[in-house]
Coordinates of C-alpha atoms in Angstrom, one line a residue:
Chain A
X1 CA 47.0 -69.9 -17.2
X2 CA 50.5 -68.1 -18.2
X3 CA 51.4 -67.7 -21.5
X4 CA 54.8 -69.6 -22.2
X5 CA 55.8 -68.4 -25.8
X6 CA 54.5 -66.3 -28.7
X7 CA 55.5 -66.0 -32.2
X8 CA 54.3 -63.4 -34.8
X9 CA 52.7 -65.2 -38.2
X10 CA 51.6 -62.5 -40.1
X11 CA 52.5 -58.7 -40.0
X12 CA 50.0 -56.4 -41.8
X13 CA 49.2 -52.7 -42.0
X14 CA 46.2 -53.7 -39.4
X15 CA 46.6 -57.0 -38.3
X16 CA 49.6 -58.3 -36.7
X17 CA 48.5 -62.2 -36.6
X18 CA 50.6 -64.6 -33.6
X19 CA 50.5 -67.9 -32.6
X20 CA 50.7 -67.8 -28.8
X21 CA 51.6 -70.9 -26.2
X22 CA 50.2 -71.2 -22.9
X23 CA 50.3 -73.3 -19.7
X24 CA 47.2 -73.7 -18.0
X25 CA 47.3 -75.3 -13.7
X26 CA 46.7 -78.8 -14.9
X27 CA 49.9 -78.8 -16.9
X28 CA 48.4 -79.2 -20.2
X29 CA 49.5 -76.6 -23.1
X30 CA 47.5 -75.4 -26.1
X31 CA 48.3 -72.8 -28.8
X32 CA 46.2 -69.8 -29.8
X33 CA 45.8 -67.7 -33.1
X34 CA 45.2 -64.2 -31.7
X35 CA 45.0 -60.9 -33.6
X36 CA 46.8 -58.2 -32.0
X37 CA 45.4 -54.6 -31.9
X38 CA 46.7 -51.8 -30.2
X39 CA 43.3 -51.2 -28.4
X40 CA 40.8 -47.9 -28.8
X41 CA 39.0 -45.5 -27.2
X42 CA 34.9 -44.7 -28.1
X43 CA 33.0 -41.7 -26.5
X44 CA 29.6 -40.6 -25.4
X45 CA 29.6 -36.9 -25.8
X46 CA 26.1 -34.9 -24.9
X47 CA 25.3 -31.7 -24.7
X48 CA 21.9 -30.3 -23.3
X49 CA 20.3 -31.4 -26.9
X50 CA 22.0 -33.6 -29.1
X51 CA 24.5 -36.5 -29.0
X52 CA 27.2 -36.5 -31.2
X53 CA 27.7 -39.7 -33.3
X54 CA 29.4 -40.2 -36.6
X55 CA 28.3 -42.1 -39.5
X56 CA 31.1 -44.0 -41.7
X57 CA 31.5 -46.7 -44.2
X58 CA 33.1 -49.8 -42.6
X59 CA 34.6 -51.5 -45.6
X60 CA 35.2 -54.9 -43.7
X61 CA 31.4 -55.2 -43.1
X62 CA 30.6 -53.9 -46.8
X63 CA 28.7 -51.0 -44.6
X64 CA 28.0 -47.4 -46.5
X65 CA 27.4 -45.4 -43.2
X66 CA 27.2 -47.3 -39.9
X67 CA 26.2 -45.1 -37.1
X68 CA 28.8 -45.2 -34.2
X69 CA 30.2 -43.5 -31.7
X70 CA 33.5 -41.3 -31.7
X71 CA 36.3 -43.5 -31.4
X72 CA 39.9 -44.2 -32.4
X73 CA 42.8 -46.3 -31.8
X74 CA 45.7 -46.3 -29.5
X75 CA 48.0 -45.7 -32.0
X76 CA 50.5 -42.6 -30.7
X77 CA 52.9 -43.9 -28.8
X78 CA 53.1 -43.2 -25.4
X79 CA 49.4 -42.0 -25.3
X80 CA 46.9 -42.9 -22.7
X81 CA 43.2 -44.1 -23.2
X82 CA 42.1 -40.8 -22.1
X83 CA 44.0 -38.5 -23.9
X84 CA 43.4 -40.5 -27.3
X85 CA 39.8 -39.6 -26.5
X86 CA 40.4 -35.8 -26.1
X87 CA 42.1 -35.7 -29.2
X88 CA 39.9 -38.3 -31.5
X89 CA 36.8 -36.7 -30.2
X90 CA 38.3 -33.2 -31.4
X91 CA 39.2 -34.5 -34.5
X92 CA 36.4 -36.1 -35.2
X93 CA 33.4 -34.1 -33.8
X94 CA 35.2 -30.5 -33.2
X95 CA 34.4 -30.9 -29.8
X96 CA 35.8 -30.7 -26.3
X97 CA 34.7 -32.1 -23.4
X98 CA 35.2 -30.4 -19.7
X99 CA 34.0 -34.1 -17.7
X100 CA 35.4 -37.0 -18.4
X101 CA 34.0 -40.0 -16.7
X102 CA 34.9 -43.5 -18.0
X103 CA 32.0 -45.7 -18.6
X104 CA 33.1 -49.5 -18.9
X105 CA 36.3 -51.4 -20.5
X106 CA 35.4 -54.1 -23.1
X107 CA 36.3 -56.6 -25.2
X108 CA 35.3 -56.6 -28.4
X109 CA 36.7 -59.4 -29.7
X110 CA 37.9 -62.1 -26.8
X111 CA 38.0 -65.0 -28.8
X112 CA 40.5 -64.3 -31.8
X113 CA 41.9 -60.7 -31.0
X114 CA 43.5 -58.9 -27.8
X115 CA 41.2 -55.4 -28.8
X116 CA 40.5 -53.5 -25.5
X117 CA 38.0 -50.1 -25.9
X118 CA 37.8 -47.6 -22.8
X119 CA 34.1 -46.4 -23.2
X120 CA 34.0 -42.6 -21.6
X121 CA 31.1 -40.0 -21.3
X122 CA 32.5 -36.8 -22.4
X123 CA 30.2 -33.8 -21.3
X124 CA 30.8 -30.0 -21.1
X125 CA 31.2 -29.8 -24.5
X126 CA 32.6 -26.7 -26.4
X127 CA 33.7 -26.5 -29.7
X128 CA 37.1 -26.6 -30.4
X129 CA 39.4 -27.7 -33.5
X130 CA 40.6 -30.9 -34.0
X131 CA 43.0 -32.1 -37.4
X132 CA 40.9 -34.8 -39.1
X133 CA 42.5 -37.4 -40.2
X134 CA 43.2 -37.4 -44.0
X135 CA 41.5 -40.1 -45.6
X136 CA 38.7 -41.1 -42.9
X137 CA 35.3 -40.3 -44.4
X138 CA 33.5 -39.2 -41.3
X139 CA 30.0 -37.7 -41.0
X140 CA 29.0 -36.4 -37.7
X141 CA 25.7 -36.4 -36.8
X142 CA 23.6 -34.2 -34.0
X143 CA 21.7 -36.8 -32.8
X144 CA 18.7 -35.7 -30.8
X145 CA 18.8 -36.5 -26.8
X146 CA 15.2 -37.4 -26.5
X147 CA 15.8 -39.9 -29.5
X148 CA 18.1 -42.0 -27.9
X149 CA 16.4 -45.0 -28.5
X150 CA 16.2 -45.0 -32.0
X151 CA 20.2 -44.7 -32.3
X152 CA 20.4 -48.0 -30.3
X153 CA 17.7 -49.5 -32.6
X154 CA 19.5 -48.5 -35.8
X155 CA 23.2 -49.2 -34.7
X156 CA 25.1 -52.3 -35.1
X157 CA 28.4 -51.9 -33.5
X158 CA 28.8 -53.4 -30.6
X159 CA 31.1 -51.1 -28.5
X160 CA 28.3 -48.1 -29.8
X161 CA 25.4 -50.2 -28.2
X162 CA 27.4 -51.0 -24.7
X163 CA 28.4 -47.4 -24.7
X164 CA 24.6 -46.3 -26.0
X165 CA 22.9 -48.7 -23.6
X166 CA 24.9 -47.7 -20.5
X167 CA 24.6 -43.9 -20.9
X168 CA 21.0 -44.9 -21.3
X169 CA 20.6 -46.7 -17.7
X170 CA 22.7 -43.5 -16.3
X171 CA 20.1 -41.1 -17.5
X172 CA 17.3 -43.0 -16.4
X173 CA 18.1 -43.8 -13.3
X174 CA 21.0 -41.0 -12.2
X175 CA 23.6 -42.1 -10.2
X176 CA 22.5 -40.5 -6.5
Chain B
X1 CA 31.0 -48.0 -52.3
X2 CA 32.2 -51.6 -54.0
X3 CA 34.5 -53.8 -53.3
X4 CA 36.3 -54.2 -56.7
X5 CA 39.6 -56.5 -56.0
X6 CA 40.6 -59.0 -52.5
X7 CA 43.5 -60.9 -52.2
X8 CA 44.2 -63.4 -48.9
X9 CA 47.3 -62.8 -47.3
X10 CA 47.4 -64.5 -44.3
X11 CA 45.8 -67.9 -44.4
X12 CA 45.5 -69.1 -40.7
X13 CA 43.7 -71.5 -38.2
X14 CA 41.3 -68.6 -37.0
X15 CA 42.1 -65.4 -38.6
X16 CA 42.4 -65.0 -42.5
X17 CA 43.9 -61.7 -43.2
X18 CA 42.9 -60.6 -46.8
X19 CA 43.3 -57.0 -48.8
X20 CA 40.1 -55.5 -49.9
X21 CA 40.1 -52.8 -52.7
X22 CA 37.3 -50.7 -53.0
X23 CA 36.0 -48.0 -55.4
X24 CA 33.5 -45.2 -53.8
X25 CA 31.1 -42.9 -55.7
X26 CA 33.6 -39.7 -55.8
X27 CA 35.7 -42.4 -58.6
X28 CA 38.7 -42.8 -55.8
X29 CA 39.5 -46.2 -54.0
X30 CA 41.5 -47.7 -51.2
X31 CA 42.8 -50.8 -49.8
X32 CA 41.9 -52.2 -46.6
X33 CA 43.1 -55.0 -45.0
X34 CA 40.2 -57.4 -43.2
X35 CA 40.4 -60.2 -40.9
X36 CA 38.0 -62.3 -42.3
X37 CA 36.0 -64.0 -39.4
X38 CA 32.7 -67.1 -40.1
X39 CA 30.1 -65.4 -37.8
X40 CA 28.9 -66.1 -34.7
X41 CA 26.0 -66.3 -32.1
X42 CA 25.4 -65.7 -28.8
X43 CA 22.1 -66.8 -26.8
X44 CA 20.5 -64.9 -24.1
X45 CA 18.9 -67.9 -22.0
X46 CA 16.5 -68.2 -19.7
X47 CA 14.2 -70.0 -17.3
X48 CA 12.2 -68.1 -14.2
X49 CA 14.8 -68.3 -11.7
X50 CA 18.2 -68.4 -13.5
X51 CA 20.1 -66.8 -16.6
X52 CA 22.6 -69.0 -17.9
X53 CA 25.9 -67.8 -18.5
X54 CA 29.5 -69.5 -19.1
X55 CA 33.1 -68.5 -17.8
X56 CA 35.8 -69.6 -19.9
X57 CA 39.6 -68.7 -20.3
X58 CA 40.3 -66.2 -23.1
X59 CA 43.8 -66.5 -23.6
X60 CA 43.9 -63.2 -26.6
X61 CA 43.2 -61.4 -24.1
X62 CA 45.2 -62.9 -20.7
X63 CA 41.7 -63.7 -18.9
X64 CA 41.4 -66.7 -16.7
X65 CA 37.7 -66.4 -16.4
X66 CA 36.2 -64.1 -18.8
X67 CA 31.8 -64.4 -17.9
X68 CA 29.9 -64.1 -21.4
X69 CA 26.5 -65.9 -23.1
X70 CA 26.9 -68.9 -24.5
X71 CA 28.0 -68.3 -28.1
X72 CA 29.6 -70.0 -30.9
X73 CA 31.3 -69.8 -34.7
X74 CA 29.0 -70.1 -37.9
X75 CA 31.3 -72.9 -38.6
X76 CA 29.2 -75.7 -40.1
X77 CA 28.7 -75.6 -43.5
X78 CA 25.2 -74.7 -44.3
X79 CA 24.1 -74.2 -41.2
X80 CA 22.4 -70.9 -40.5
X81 CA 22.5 -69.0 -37.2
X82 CA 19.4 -69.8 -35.8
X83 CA 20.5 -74.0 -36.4
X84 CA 24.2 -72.5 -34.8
X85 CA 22.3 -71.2 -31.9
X86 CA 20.7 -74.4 -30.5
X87 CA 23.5 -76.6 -30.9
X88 CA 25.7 -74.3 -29.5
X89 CA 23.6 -73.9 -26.6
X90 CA 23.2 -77.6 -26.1
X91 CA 27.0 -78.2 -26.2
X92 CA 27.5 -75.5 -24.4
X93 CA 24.7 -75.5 -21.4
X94 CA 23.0 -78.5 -21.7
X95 CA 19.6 -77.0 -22.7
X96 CA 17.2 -76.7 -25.2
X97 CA 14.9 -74.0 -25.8
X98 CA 11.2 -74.0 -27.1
X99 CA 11.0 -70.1 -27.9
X100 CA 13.7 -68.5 -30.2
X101 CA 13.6 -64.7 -30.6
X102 CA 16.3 -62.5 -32.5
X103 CA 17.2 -59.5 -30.4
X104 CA 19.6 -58.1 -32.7
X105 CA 22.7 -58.4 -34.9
X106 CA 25.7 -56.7 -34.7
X107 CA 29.1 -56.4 -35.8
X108 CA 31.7 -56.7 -32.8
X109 CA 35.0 -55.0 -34.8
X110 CA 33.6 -53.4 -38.2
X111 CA 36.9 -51.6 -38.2
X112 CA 38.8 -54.4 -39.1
X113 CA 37.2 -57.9 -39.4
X114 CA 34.1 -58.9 -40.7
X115 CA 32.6 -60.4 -37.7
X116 CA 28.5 -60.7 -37.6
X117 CA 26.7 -61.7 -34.8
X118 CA 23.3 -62.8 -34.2
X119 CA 21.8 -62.3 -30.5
X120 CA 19.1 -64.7 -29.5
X121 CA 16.6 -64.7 -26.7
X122 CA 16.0 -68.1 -25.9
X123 CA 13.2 -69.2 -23.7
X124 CA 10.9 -72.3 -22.3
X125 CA 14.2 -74.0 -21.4
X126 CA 14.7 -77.8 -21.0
X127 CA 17.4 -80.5 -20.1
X128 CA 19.1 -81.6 -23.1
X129 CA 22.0 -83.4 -24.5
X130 CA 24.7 -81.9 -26.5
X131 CA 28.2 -82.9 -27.4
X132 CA 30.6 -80.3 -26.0
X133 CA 33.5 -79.6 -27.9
X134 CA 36.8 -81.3 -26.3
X135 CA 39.2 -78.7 -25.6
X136 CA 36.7 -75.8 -24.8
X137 CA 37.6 -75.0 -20.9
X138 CA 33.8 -73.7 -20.4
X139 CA 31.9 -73.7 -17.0
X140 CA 28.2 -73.1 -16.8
X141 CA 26.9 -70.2 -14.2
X142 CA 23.4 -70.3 -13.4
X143 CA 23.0 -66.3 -12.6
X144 CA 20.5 -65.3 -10.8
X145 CA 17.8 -63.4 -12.8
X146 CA 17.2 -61.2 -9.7
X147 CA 21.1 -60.4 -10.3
X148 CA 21.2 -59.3 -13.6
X149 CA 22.4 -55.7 -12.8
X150 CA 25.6 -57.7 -11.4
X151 CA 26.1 -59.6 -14.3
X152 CA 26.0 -56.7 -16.6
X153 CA 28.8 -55.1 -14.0
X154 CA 31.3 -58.1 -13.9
X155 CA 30.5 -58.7 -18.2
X156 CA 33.7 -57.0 -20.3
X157 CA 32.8 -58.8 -23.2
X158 CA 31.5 -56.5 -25.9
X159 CA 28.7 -59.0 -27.9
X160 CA 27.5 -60.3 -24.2
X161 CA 27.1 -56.6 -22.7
X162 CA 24.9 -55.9 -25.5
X163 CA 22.8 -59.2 -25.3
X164 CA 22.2 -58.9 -21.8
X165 CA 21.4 -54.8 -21.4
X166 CA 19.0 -55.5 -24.4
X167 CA 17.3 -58.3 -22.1
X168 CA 17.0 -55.8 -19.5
X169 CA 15.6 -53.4 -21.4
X170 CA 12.5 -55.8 -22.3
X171 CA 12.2 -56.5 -18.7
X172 CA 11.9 -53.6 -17.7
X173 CA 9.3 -52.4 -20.7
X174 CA 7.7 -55.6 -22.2
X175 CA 7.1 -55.3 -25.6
X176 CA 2.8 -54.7 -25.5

């Protein structure tokens, strides 16, 4: 499958919309809507007690407060996955991490949009300053360790819960 | 929050892109732009040997092969997503199910489309006939359910991740 040509439809603040054109082995061609998106990062940041998660309204979904995890979007230019989730987990938990250990790549999205997260488990965590973004009405929440399950049972997002589920396979049944 | 204006700007085959505005408590508001997405469903299915999962091309996001549940689009009119969950897996595997169980719904980019989807367990399989879509590239894997922990290693896709680590989870703890 090779993609042959690509033309951009719609260009928004968010969304860039294309139409793209591709060859598969048989010869045949077919054309694809896909919403472009600049990827993001999302992190799982412990300490000894709590986990840090943030609660936020998602607008899209018509959501108040969904519970998530820190993340952000690879939006600086010229800016890794990992060092977007140095500085988004800063700016929105005031925390730094010493380990950094990625958990999983996804997609969130395969069907209609090219979105990639990098999941990472941030631990060593210290307290640092970050500049929150203006405009981004972000809550963090201490989330208590031992009530891990109940954060997977209340949250909807789907890169939270593979990020969420995985640590919780790690930390019952440690890598050796 | 409440969403007090939206206009469509982008009206295309998958994706329509439209401009929300919304007023919050404080008095301020904000625009948003959303990619508006149907809905989908994606169907954890089982029998006592095998899982039954699908590899198909996703060309948004340059994958030949990308392994996932069976889902679909909520894109029959008045057809909710339990109806959307056996016809898909009909078209889609070639079975039915006698047990249907919600495991959870989730949104898969809350950030920026509207995408809901619901996760079903689907059990007491049988051999069926469905009409597969023409055009859908789709291969059937029968997974071994002893393999699972594979699966969830080779899985990048975001809504099948959290489908099949909540199946492992009631494995591993049936519900009493």
């Amino acid at each position: 499958m090779r993609r042959i040509g690509s033309k951009v439809v719609h260009e928004g603040e968010i969304a860039t919309v294309r139409v793209d054109e591709f060859r598969y082995p048989d010869g045949s061609t077919s054309e694809r809507e896909v919403v472009g998106h600049p990827g993001a990062v999302a992190m799982v940041a412990h300490d000894e007690r709590f986990l840090y998660l943030v609660r936020q309204p998602r607008e899209a979904v018509g959501e108040e407060a969904l519970l998530e995890l820190p993340a952000g979007k690879l939006d600086v230019e010229g800016e890794g996955p990992l060092e977007t989730a140095k500085r988004e987990l800063a700016e929105e938990t005031g925390k730094a991490a010493a380990e950094w250990h990625e958990l999983k790549r996804i997609y969130t999205t395969p069907g209609f949009a090219d979105e990639r997260v990098w999941i990472y488990l941030a631990t060593g965590l210290s307290d640092t300053e970050g500049e929150p973004d203006t405009g981004e009405r972000i809550e963090v929440v201490a989330w208590p360790l031992d009530e891990l399950d109940a954060a997977i049972e209340e949250c909807e997002d789907a890169k939270s819960l593979v990020g969420l589920m995985l640590f919780r396979s790690i930390r019952e049944a440690p890598p050796s």
